Structures are given as structure tokens and as C-alpha cells.
Coordinates of C-alpha atoms and ligand atoms in Angstrom, one line a residue:
M299 CA -24.6 54.0 -16.4
K300 CA -21.0 53.0 -15.3
Y301 CA -22.3 52.7 -11.7
K302 CA -25.1 50.4 -12.9
I303 CA -22.8 48.1 -14.8
S304 CA -20.5 47.8 -11.8
L305 CA -23.4 46.9 -9.6
I306 CA -24.5 44.2 -12.0
L307 CA -21.0 42.9 -12.3
L308 CA -20.6 42.8 -8.5
F309 CA -24.0 41.0 -8.2
C310 CA -22.9 38.4 -10.8
F311 CA -19.5 37.9 -9.2
T312 CA -20.9 37.5 -5.7
F313 CA -23.8 35.3 -6.8
G314 CA -21.4 33.2 -8.9
I315 CA -19.1 32.6 -5.9
C316 CA -21.9 31.8 -3.5
N317 CA -23.4 29.4 -6.1
A318 CA -20.1 27.6 -6.6
Q319 CA -19.7 27.3 -2.8
K320 CA -23.2 25.9 -2.5
K321 CA -22.3 23.3 -5.0
D322 CA -19.2 22.1 -3.1
P323 CA -18.3 24.1 -0.1
A324 CA -15.2 22.1 0.4
A325 CA -13.9 22.6 -3.2
N326 CA -11.6 25.4 -2.2
E327 CA -10.2 23.6 0.8
K328 CA -9.6 20.5 -1.2
K329 CA -7.6 22.5 -3.8
I330 CA -5.5 23.9 -1.0
Y331 CA -4.9 20.5 0.6
A332 CA -4.2 18.8 -2.8
G333 CA -1.5 21.5 -3.3
R334 CA -0.1 20.9 0.2
V335 CA 0.1 17.1 -0.3
K336 CA 1.9 17.7 -3.7
T337 CA 4.3 20.1 -2.0
A338 CA 5.0 17.4 0.7
F339 CA 5.6 14.8 -2.0
K340 CA 7.9 17.1 -4.0
K341 CA 9.9 17.9 -0.8
G342 CA 10.5 14.2 -0.1
W343 CA 11.4 13.6 -3.7
K344 CA 13.8 16.6 -3.7
A345 CA 15.6 15.1 -0.7
Y346 CA 16.0 11.9 -2.6
M347 CA 17.3 13.7 -5.7
D348 CA 19.7 15.8 -3.6
Y349 CA 21.2 13.2 -1.4
A350 CA 20.3 9.7 -2.8
K351 CA 19.9 10.1 -6.5
G352 CA 20.2 6.6 -8.2
M353 CA 20.1 4.7 -4.9
D354 CA 17.2 2.9 -3.2
A355 CA 16.2 5.3 -0.5
V356 CA 17.1 8.5 1.3
N357 CA 18.2 9.5 4.8
P358 CA 17.4 13.2 4.8
I359 CA 18.9 14.3 8.1
A360 CA 22.3 12.7 7.4
K361 CA 22.0 13.9 3.8
K362 CA 22.8 10.6 2.3
G363 CA 21.2 7.6 0.7
H364 CA 21.3 3.8 1.0
N365 CA 20.6 0.6 -0.9
W366 CA 18.8 -2.5 0.3
Y367 CA 21.4 -4.8 -1.2
S368 CA 24.9 -4.5 -2.6
E369 CA 23.7 -2.6 -5.6
T370 CA 20.7 -0.3 -6.3
L371 CA 17.3 -1.4 -7.6
L372 CA 16.1 2.2 -7.8
M373 CA 13.4 1.4 -5.2
T374 CA 12.3 5.0 -4.6
P375 CA 12.0 6.2 -8.3
V376 CA 10.1 3.1 -9.3
D377 CA 7.8 3.1 -6.3
A378 CA 7.2 6.9 -6.6
F379 CA 6.3 7.0 -10.3
S380 CA 2.6 6.1 -10.1
T381 CA 2.0 8.7 -7.5
M382 CA 3.8 11.3 -9.6
H383 CA 1.5 10.4 -12.4
V384 CA -1.7 10.6 -10.3
M385 CA -0.5 14.0 -9.0
G386 CA 0.4 15.2 -12.5
L387 CA 4.0 16.0 -11.6
K388 CA 5.6 16.2 -15.0
K389 CA 9.1 17.3 -14.0
E390 CA 9.4 14.6 -11.3
M391 CA 8.1 12.0 -13.7
A392 CA 10.8 12.9 -16.3
E393 CA 13.5 12.7 -13.6
A394 CA 12.3 9.3 -12.4
K395 CA 12.1 8.0 -16.0
A396 CA 15.6 9.2 -16.8
L397 CA 17.0 7.4 -13.7
I398 CA 15.0 4.2 -14.3
F399 CA 15.9 3.9 -18.0
S400 CA 19.5 4.7 -17.6
K401 CA 20.3 2.8 -14.4
L402 CA 17.8 0.1 -13.7
N403 CA 19.3 -3.3 -14.6
F404 CA 18.4 -6.6 -13.0
D405 CA 21.4 -8.6 -14.2
K406 CA 23.1 -8.5 -10.8
D407 CA 24.7 -11.3 -8.8
M408 CA 22.5 -10.4 -5.9
E409 CA 20.1 -12.2 -3.7
I410 CA 16.8 -10.4 -3.3
Q411 CA 13.6 -10.9 -1.3
Q412 CA 11.2 -11.7 -4.1
F413 CA 8.0 -10.5 -2.4
E414 CA 9.2 -7.0 -1.7
I415 CA 10.7 -6.7 -5.1
A416 CA 7.5 -8.0 -6.7
I417 CA 5.1 -5.6 -5.0
R418 CA 7.4 -2.5 -5.1
I419 CA 9.5 -2.9 -8.3
M420 CA 7.5 -5.2 -10.5
G421 CA 4.2 -3.6 -9.4
G422 CA 5.6 -0.1 -9.9
L423 CA 6.9 -0.9 -13.4
L424 CA 3.7 -2.5 -14.5
S425 CA 1.6 0.3 -13.3
A426 CA 4.0 2.9 -14.8
Y427 CA 3.6 1.0 -18.1
Q428 CA -0.2 1.2 -17.9
L429 CA -0.2 4.9 -16.8
D430 CA 2.6 6.2 -19.1
G431 CA 2.6 3.8 -22.0
D432 CA 6.4 3.6 -22.4
P433 CA 7.1 0.0 -23.4
R434 CA 10.5 0.0 -21.6
F435 CA 8.6 -0.2 -18.3
L436 CA 7.0 -3.5 -19.4
S437 CA 10.3 -4.9 -20.7
L438 CA 12.0 -4.2 -17.4
A439 CA 9.1 -5.9 -15.5
E440 CA 9.2 -8.9 -17.8
D441 CA 13.0 -9.2 -17.3
L442 CA 12.5 -9.1 -13.6
G443 CA 9.6 -11.6 -13.7
K444 CA 11.7 -14.1 -15.6
R445 CA 14.6 -13.8 -13.2
M446 CA 12.3 -14.4 -10.2
L447 CA 10.5 -17.4 -11.6
P448 CA 12.8 -20.0 -10.1
V449 CA 11.4 -19.2 -6.7
F450 CA 8.4 -21.4 -7.5
E451 CA 10.4 -24.5 -8.1
S452 CA 9.9 -25.9 -4.6
P453 CA 8.5 -29.4 -3.7
T454 CA 5.2 -27.9 -2.7
G455 CA 5.0 -25.2 -5.4
M456 CA 5.0 -22.5 -2.7
P457 CA 7.8 -19.9 -3.5
Y458 CA 11.1 -19.6 -1.8
R459 CA 11.7 -16.2 -0.1
L460 CA 15.0 -15.3 -1.8
V461 CA 16.5 -15.6 -5.3
N462 CA 19.7 -14.5 -6.9
L463 CA 18.8 -12.3 -9.8
R464 CA 21.7 -13.5 -12.1
T465 CA 22.1 -17.1 -11.2
G466 CA 18.5 -18.0 -10.2
K467 CA 19.7 -19.7 -7.1
V468 CA 16.9 -19.8 -4.5
S469 CA 17.0 -19.9 -0.7
G470 CA 14.8 -19.2 2.2
A471 CA 12.6 -22.3 2.5
T472 CA 11.0 -21.0 5.7
T473 CA 8.5 -18.3 4.7
N474 CA 5.1 -16.9 5.4
P475 CA 1.7 -16.5 3.7
C476 CA 2.4 -12.9 2.7
E477 CA 5.5 -13.9 0.8
I478 CA 3.7 -16.8 -0.8
G479 CA 0.5 -15.1 -2.0
S480 CA 1.1 -11.4 -2.2
M481 CA 2.6 -11.3 -5.6
L482 CA -0.4 -12.8 -7.4
L483 CA -1.6 -9.4 -8.7
E484 CA 1.8 -8.5 -10.1
Y485 CA 2.5 -11.9 -11.7
G486 CA -1.1 -12.0 -13.0
M487 CA -0.7 -8.5 -14.5
L488 CA 2.6 -9.6 -16.1
S489 CA 0.9 -12.6 -17.6
K490 CA -1.9 -10.5 -19.0
L491 CA 0.3 -7.7 -20.4
T492 CA 2.8 -10.1 -22.0
N493 CA 0.3 -12.8 -23.0
N494 CA 2.3 -15.4 -21.2
P495 CA 0.2 -17.3 -18.6
I496 CA 3.2 -18.9 -16.9
Y497 CA 3.6 -16.2 -14.2
Y498 CA 0.0 -16.3 -13.0
E499 CA -0.1 -20.1 -13.2
K500 CA 3.0 -20.6 -11.1
C501 CA 2.1 -18.0 -8.5
K502 CA -1.5 -19.3 -8.2
R503 CA -0.3 -22.8 -7.7
G504 CA 1.7 -21.6 -4.7
V505 CA -1.3 -19.8 -3.3
V506 CA -3.6 -22.8 -3.6
A507 CA -0.9 -25.0 -2.0
L508 CA -0.9 -22.7 1.0
Y509 CA -4.7 -22.4 1.1
D510 CA -5.0 -26.2 1.1
R511 CA -2.9 -26.3 4.2
R512 CA -5.1 -23.9 6.2
G513 CA -6.1 -24.8 9.7
K514 CA -9.5 -26.0 11.1
T515 CA -10.4 -22.4 11.5
D516 CA -9.9 -21.8 7.7
L517 CA -7.1 -19.5 8.7
V518 CA -3.4 -19.7 7.8
G519 CA -0.5 -19.5 10.3
T520 CA 2.6 -17.3 10.3
E521 CA 5.4 -19.5 9.2
I522 CA 5.6 -22.5 6.9
S523 CA 8.3 -24.6 5.1
V524 CA 8.0 -24.5 1.3
E525 CA 9.9 -27.8 1.2
T526 CA 7.9 -30.0 3.6
G527 CA 4.7 -28.0 3.7
E528 CA 4.8 -28.1 7.5
W529 CA 3.6 -25.2 9.6
L530 CA 6.4 -23.8 11.9
D531 CA 4.3 -21.2 13.5
K532 CA 0.6 -21.7 13.8
S533 CA -0.3 -18.2 15.0
A534 CA -3.2 -16.8 12.9
H535 CA -3.8 -13.0 12.5
I536 CA -4.1 -10.3 9.8
S537 CA -0.9 -8.6 10.6
G538 CA 2.6 -8.5 9.0
R539 CA 3.6 -11.8 7.3
I540 CA 0.0 -12.7 6.6
D541 CA -1.9 -9.5 5.7
A542 CA -1.6 -9.1 1.9
Y543 CA -2.2 -12.8 1.4
Y544 CA -5.9 -12.2 2.3
E545 CA -5.8 -8.9 0.5
Y546 CA -4.8 -10.5 -2.8
L547 CA -7.4 -13.3 -2.6
L548 CA -10.1 -10.6 -2.8
K549 CA -8.2 -8.2 -5.2
G550 CA -7.2 -11.1 -7.4
W551 CA -10.9 -12.0 -7.8
L552 CA -11.8 -8.4 -8.5
L553 CA -9.0 -7.9 -11.1
F554 CA -8.9 -11.3 -12.8
G555 CA -12.4 -12.6 -12.1
D556 CA -10.9 -15.9 -10.9
K557 CA -13.7 -17.7 -9.1
D558 CA -11.3 -20.0 -7.2
L559 CA -9.9 -16.8 -5.5
K560 CA -13.4 -15.6 -4.7
N561 CA -14.2 -18.9 -3.0
M562 CA -10.9 -18.8 -1.1
W563 CA -11.6 -15.3 0.0
D564 CA -15.1 -16.1 1.1
V565 CA -13.9 -19.0 3.2
S566 CA -11.0 -17.0 4.7
K567 CA -13.1 -14.0 5.4
A568 CA -15.6 -16.1 7.5
G569 CA -12.6 -17.5 9.4
I570 CA -11.2 -14.1 10.1
A571 CA -14.6 -12.7 11.3
K572 CA -15.2 -15.7 13.5
H573 CA -11.8 -16.3 15.1
L574 CA -9.9 -13.0 14.9
G575 CA -12.6 -10.3 15.1
D576 CA -12.8 -9.1 18.7
Q577 CA -15.3 -6.8 20.2
A578 CA -13.4 -5.5 23.2
P579 CA -14.3 -2.7 25.7
S580 CA -11.9 -0.4 23.8
G581 CA -13.5 -1.1 20.4
F582 CA -13.7 -3.6 17.6
W583 CA -10.3 -5.1 16.6
Y584 CA -8.7 -8.2 15.1
G585 CA -6.5 -10.2 17.4
Y586 CA -4.4 -13.4 17.3
A587 CA -5.6 -17.0 17.5
D588 CA -4.3 -20.5 17.0
M589 CA -5.1 -21.6 13.4
D590 CA -6.4 -25.0 14.5
S591 CA -8.3 -24.4 17.8
G592 CA -9.2 -20.8 17.2
K593 CA -8.1 -20.1 20.8
R594 CA -7.2 -16.4 21.3
T595 CA -3.5 -16.1 21.8
A596 CA -2.9 -12.3 21.8
T597 CA -4.8 -9.1 21.8
I598 CA -2.4 -7.2 19.6
F599 CA -3.4 -4.9 16.7
G600 CA -0.9 -3.1 14.6
A601 CA -0.4 -0.4 11.9
L602 CA -0.2 -3.1 9.3
D603 CA -3.5 -4.7 10.3
C604 CA -5.2 -1.4 9.4
F605 CA -5.3 -2.5 5.7
Y606 CA -8.3 -4.7 6.5
G607 CA -10.6 -1.7 6.6
A608 CA -10.0 -1.1 2.9
I609 CA -10.6 -4.8 2.2
L610 CA -13.9 -4.7 4.0
C611 CA -15.0 -1.8 1.9
L612 CA -14.0 -3.6 -1.3
D613 CA -16.0 -6.5 0.0
D614 CA -19.0 -4.2 0.6
D615 CA -19.0 -4.8 4.3
M616 CA -19.4 -1.2 5.3
E617 CA -20.7 -1.8 8.8
T618 CA -17.7 -3.8 9.9
A619 CA -15.4 -1.4 8.1
K620 CA -16.9 1.5 10.1
K621 CA -16.5 -0.3 13.4
L622 CA -12.9 -1.1 12.6
Q623 CA -12.3 2.5 11.5
A624 CA -13.3 3.8 14.9
S625 CA -10.5 1.7 16.4
I626 CA -8.0 2.7 13.7
Y627 CA -8.7 6.3 14.4
K628 CA -8.5 5.8 18.1
M629 CA -5.1 4.2 17.6
W630 CA -3.9 7.0 15.4
T631 CA -5.0 9.7 17.9
L632 CA -3.7 7.9 21.0
K633 CA -0.4 9.9 20.7
G634 CA -0.9 12.0 17.5
L635 CA 0.6 9.4 15.2
E636 CA -0.1 5.7 15.2
P637 CA 2.3 3.3 16.9
E638 CA 3.4 0.2 15.1
S639 CA 1.3 -1.9 17.5
I640 CA -0.8 -1.8 20.7
D641 CA -2.4 -4.3 23.1
Y642 CA -6.1 -3.4 22.7
S643 CA -7.1 -5.1 26.0
N644 CA -5.4 -2.2 27.9
M645 CA -4.5 0.2 25.0
E646 CA -0.8 -0.2 25.9
I647 CA 1.7 0.6 23.2
K648 CA 3.7 -2.5 22.3
A649 CA 5.9 -1.2 19.5
P650 CA 6.2 2.6 19.6
Y651 CA 7.7 3.5 16.2
Y652 CA 5.9 4.9 13.2
M653 CA 7.4 4.0 9.8
I654 CA 5.1 6.5 7.9
R655 CA 3.0 3.4 7.0
P656 CA 0.0 4.0 4.8
E657 CA -2.6 1.4 5.9
A658 CA -4.6 3.6 8.4
I659 CA -4.8 6.4 5.8
E660 CA -5.6 3.8 3.1
S661 CA -8.6 2.4 5.0
T662 CA -9.8 5.9 5.9
Y663 CA -9.7 6.9 2.3
Y664 CA -11.6 3.8 1.1
L665 CA -14.3 4.4 3.6
W666 CA -14.6 8.1 2.7
H667 CA -14.6 7.2 -1.0
Y668 CA -17.5 4.7 -0.6
T669 CA -19.6 6.5 2.0
K670 CA -18.7 10.2 1.4
D671 CA -19.3 10.6 5.1
D672 CA -17.5 13.8 6.1
Q673 CA -16.1 12.3 9.3
Y674 CA -13.7 10.2 7.3
Y675 CA -12.6 13.2 5.2
Q676 CA -11.9 15.0 8.4
Q677 CA -9.9 12.0 9.7
G678 CA -7.9 12.0 6.5
K679 CA -7.1 15.7 7.0
T680 CA -5.9 15.0 10.6
M681 CA -3.7 12.1 9.4
F682 CA -2.0 14.3 6.8
E683 CA -1.6 17.1 9.3
S684 CA 0.1 14.9 11.8
I685 CA 2.6 13.7 9.2
E686 CA 3.3 17.3 8.3
K687 CA 3.8 18.1 12.0
Y688 CA 5.8 15.2 13.2
C689 CA 7.6 13.6 10.2
Q690 CA 8.7 16.7 8.4
V691 CA 12.3 18.0 8.7
D692 CA 13.9 21.0 7.0
N693 CA 14.8 19.0 3.9
G694 CA 12.3 16.2 3.7
Y695 CA 10.3 13.6 5.7
V696 CA 11.5 10.9 8.0
Q697 CA 10.1 8.1 10.1
I698 CA 9.5 8.3 13.9
K699 CA 11.4 6.2 16.5
D700 CA 8.8 6.6 19.3
V701 CA 5.4 8.2 19.1
N702 CA 5.6 9.0 22.8
T703 CA 8.5 11.4 22.2
M704 CA 8.2 11.9 18.4
E705 CA 11.9 11.4 18.2
K706 CA 12.9 11.3 14.5
W707 CA 14.2 8.2 12.7
D708 CA 16.4 9.2 9.8
T709 CA 15.1 7.0 7.0
L710 CA 12.3 7.0 4.6
E711 CA 10.7 3.9 3.1
S712 CA 9.8 4.1 -0.6
F713 CA 6.2 3.4 0.3
F714 CA 6.0 7.0 1.6
F715 CA 6.0 8.0 -2.0
A716 CA 4.0 5.0 -3.4
E717 CA 1.3 4.8 -0.8
T718 CA 1.2 7.3 2.1
M719 CA 1.4 10.4 -0.1
K720 CA -0.9 8.9 -2.7
Y721 CA -3.7 8.1 -0.2
C722 CA -3.3 11.5 1.4
Y723 CA -3.6 13.1 -2.0
L724 CA -6.7 11.1 -3.0
F725 CA -8.9 12.7 -0.3
F726 CA -8.4 16.0 -2.1
A727 CA -7.6 15.1 -5.7
P728 CA -9.7 16.5 -8.6
E729 CA -12.2 13.8 -9.6
K730 CA -10.8 13.6 -13.1
S731 CA -7.2 12.8 -12.0
F732 CA -8.0 9.4 -10.6
S733 CA -10.9 7.0 -10.0
L734 CA -10.6 4.2 -7.6
D735 CA -13.6 2.5 -9.3
K736 CA -11.6 2.1 -12.5
C737 CA -8.7 0.1 -11.2
V738 CA -7.4 -2.2 -8.5
L739 CA -4.6 -0.9 -6.3
N740 CA -1.9 -3.4 -5.5
T741 CA -0.7 -3.7 -1.9
E742 CA 1.8 -0.9 -2.7
A743 CA -1.0 1.3 -4.0
H744 CA 0.1 1.0 -7.7
P745 CA -3.0 1.2 -9.9
F746 CA -3.6 -1.8 -12.1
F747 CA -6.1 -1.5 -14.9
K748 CA -8.1 -4.3 -16.5
T749 CA -7.3 -3.7 -20.1
W750 CA -8.3 -7.1 -21.4
K751 CA -11.7 -8.7 -22.1
Ligands
DMJ130 C1 4.1 -1.8 2.0 O1 5.3 -2.3 1.4 C2 2.9 -2.7 1.5 O2 1.8 -2.0 1.8 C3 2.9 -4.0 2.2 O3 1.8 -4.8 1.8 C4 3.0 -3.9 3.7 N1 4.0 -3.0 4.1 C5 4.3 -1.8 3.5 C6 3.6 -0.6 4.0 O4 3.4 -0.6 5.4

């Protein structure tokens, strides 16, 4: 009798496991990887708490921290919070909140770069408010938003780059499209959540002023004066200094349903495809061109440019996203970690460092999310493994000075926590912990939810 029962139990157990494996053979592996990404995040965070608590960022090897400006803006805790929430890291969330609510204060006689502070700090606070519900996050974001508003008081309506948080004095009249347009999501969210349209209105006015100055190719250049409206560098590309301007035209439409943005995106997208898209022998890439003539000026593609794969996915252009992804992965596996930039005409590395940027992982994740094609899941695993292998030190994670030698660079940008770790985690995260379909991620990967009608 006893023997019979054991046999039945054994049968049920084996059958149960086999059945579960049939349902999702990768379930177990995903659980293990989700745990490993969380462990990596916690290790990075511990380094911050041990050596840089209360400062902007950590230098794990030197066992110290540093601030961007003369005083801290709590860059790492604010940027890290939304990922802690997605990962369900309660202890770390409590630590970040304690720091933010006891130490974060914007009343400082300090000149800051409004774009970086908007996407990392304002974006982080707004997302934290939506995820966590604590109204102090929103109050801080609103205080910051008010202090940064003077940037829009230029003759053209395009924002100045820098502002003093206490006095409101602005400077930095020479700027770029990214620093003009890539705060539209943050200012828009602030408007929605505070019922005060001023932030979105001012920011959108600057975006439209920039768009109206686009070249004959429908593309924007790299440098412009917000006082005269004149272009100072007419080089068009999707790399740093322009990238998130395009990203926010599409995401602004998706989040706010603003048809002007949709139109601006459609026009820009066609210009990008026509003048920057480049089918080379080494693969499909986006290069540089003159914004008026469309003449190719360089065949450079960089780590930052990789964001465009995610945007193509959001725009439902899977075929182009897949072509670009093959190149992104080629660049990543060239040395085992992606360099900052390459010349795709000969696959020569132009800038050899790796800042633990997220964009390649981001696009791989979007493609996997929308296609569920296993090759992208495998690529995501490879990317995480290479960060584990090359960027990990005994007491944390650091950047890489040169992907040829994998020499360490003892610093860690806050986007390691906000983005790189978040995208790595999402490949393996339990479905119920996060859904990309229910939010729009800002350019710093902070989830924004449409909570209004
Ligand atoms: C982040 O701050 C944001 O993703 C920004 O849009 C570009 N640069 C970094 C990450 O590389």
C-alpha cells in the first residue's frame, strides 16, 4: 500500500514538473537570471551606500563618491528608485527614500544642466511618485520644475542649457536638439500631475521652434543658438546631442496623444530613413549627413545611437528594427562589450570606452518584448553576462576605459541603476512585476503612466 502511494506521488511529481517545463521551458532559467540581475543591482547599490551615501555617484575602486556640482542632488538614489520598485527591493527603496526625503533640496546657489537634471531627477521623482504614491516625490519634482522654468525665457522660446537653481539666472545660449526637446515627457508629466499646463506649454513651444528650423532634409543639426535661432553645426545624425529629441517626438505622442508631435515624428522619421539610414557591406546603420543637402558626412555609429531600435519597435517598424539590431549586436560582440563608437565603413573603433550605457540592451529588450523571438532573449543574456564579466569589481561595478584591453574606469553613472540594470532585469522579470505595454519609459527608463483621461 505504502509502496503504491509512493509510486503515485512520484508519478504526479515528475509529471507535474515535466508539464510545468513544457509550459515554459525557460521559466527556471529566467528565475535564476532575474535573481542574478537583482544581485548585481544590489551590489552596485551597496557600493554607493558604503562609499558615497548622500552624494551623486560612486567610485567603487577608490571607495569614495563624487558630486556633479558643488553640492549633491542625490543623483544615484533618485535615478535608482524606479528600478528598485520594479525589482521589488523593499530595503533598498526604504534606504533611497530616507536619503531623498532627508537630504534632497533644490534651494542651492548652483548652476545645473537642465536637460540632465530633468531626465534623471525630475523624471525619477515623477516616476517614483506614480510607482510609490508618496506625495513628497511630487512636491520635490514641482519645486525643481519651477526653478528650471526660466530656461525657456529666450528670444526664440528654445531653452538655455544652464540655470541657477536659486537665482534662476540662465546661461548656455549655444545648445543642441537633445537639450531642447528631451524634457518634453518630464515637463508634460509635471503638468498632468499638478494640473498646471505651463510646463508642457513652455517646453513644447521650444520643441516647435526647433522643428520649424529643420533643414531641407527635415532633419535637425547638432548645435543651435537659442538667442538668434541660427544653426552653428549643421551635422545631422541620431547620436548624442540629437538622439532623445526624436525619441520624445514619438513618445510624447504615445503618452500625451498630441497630434502635433505625431506629425513632427512622422516627418522626422522619413528624413532619418532617407538621409541617415545606410545599408553598408557591414550591415544596416545610421550615419551622419548635412541637414540641408543630405550629403553623407561620416559613417560613424555609436552606443547612444542604439536607442533607435527601441523607437522603431514603438513605431511598429519591426523589419527595420531587426536589421538595425543585427548591427547593434555585431558592435556589442566586436570585442565583448560595445565601444562608444565605430566607423561602420571599416568596423574600426573610433572611441573605445564603455560607460555601461543601456541603449543596446534597451533596443534588444524592446525587440524581444514585441517579437518574443528567442534570439533577442539570448542576446540580452549575453549582454548581461558581459557586464558581469568585465564591469564587475570586488565591491561593485565600474565603467570600462577601453574595450580592447577591458581596463577599468573607476566611476559609475547613475543610469547604470536607472536603465542598464532595469533593461537587463526586464528580460527575466516575472510578467506581473512590470508591463511595458502599460507605460511609456522616459529616456532614463523611468516608467510614466497615463493616469488621466
Ligand atoms: C542616459 O542619461 C539617457 O539614456 C540619455 O538619453 C542618453 N544618455 C544616457 C545613457 O547612455
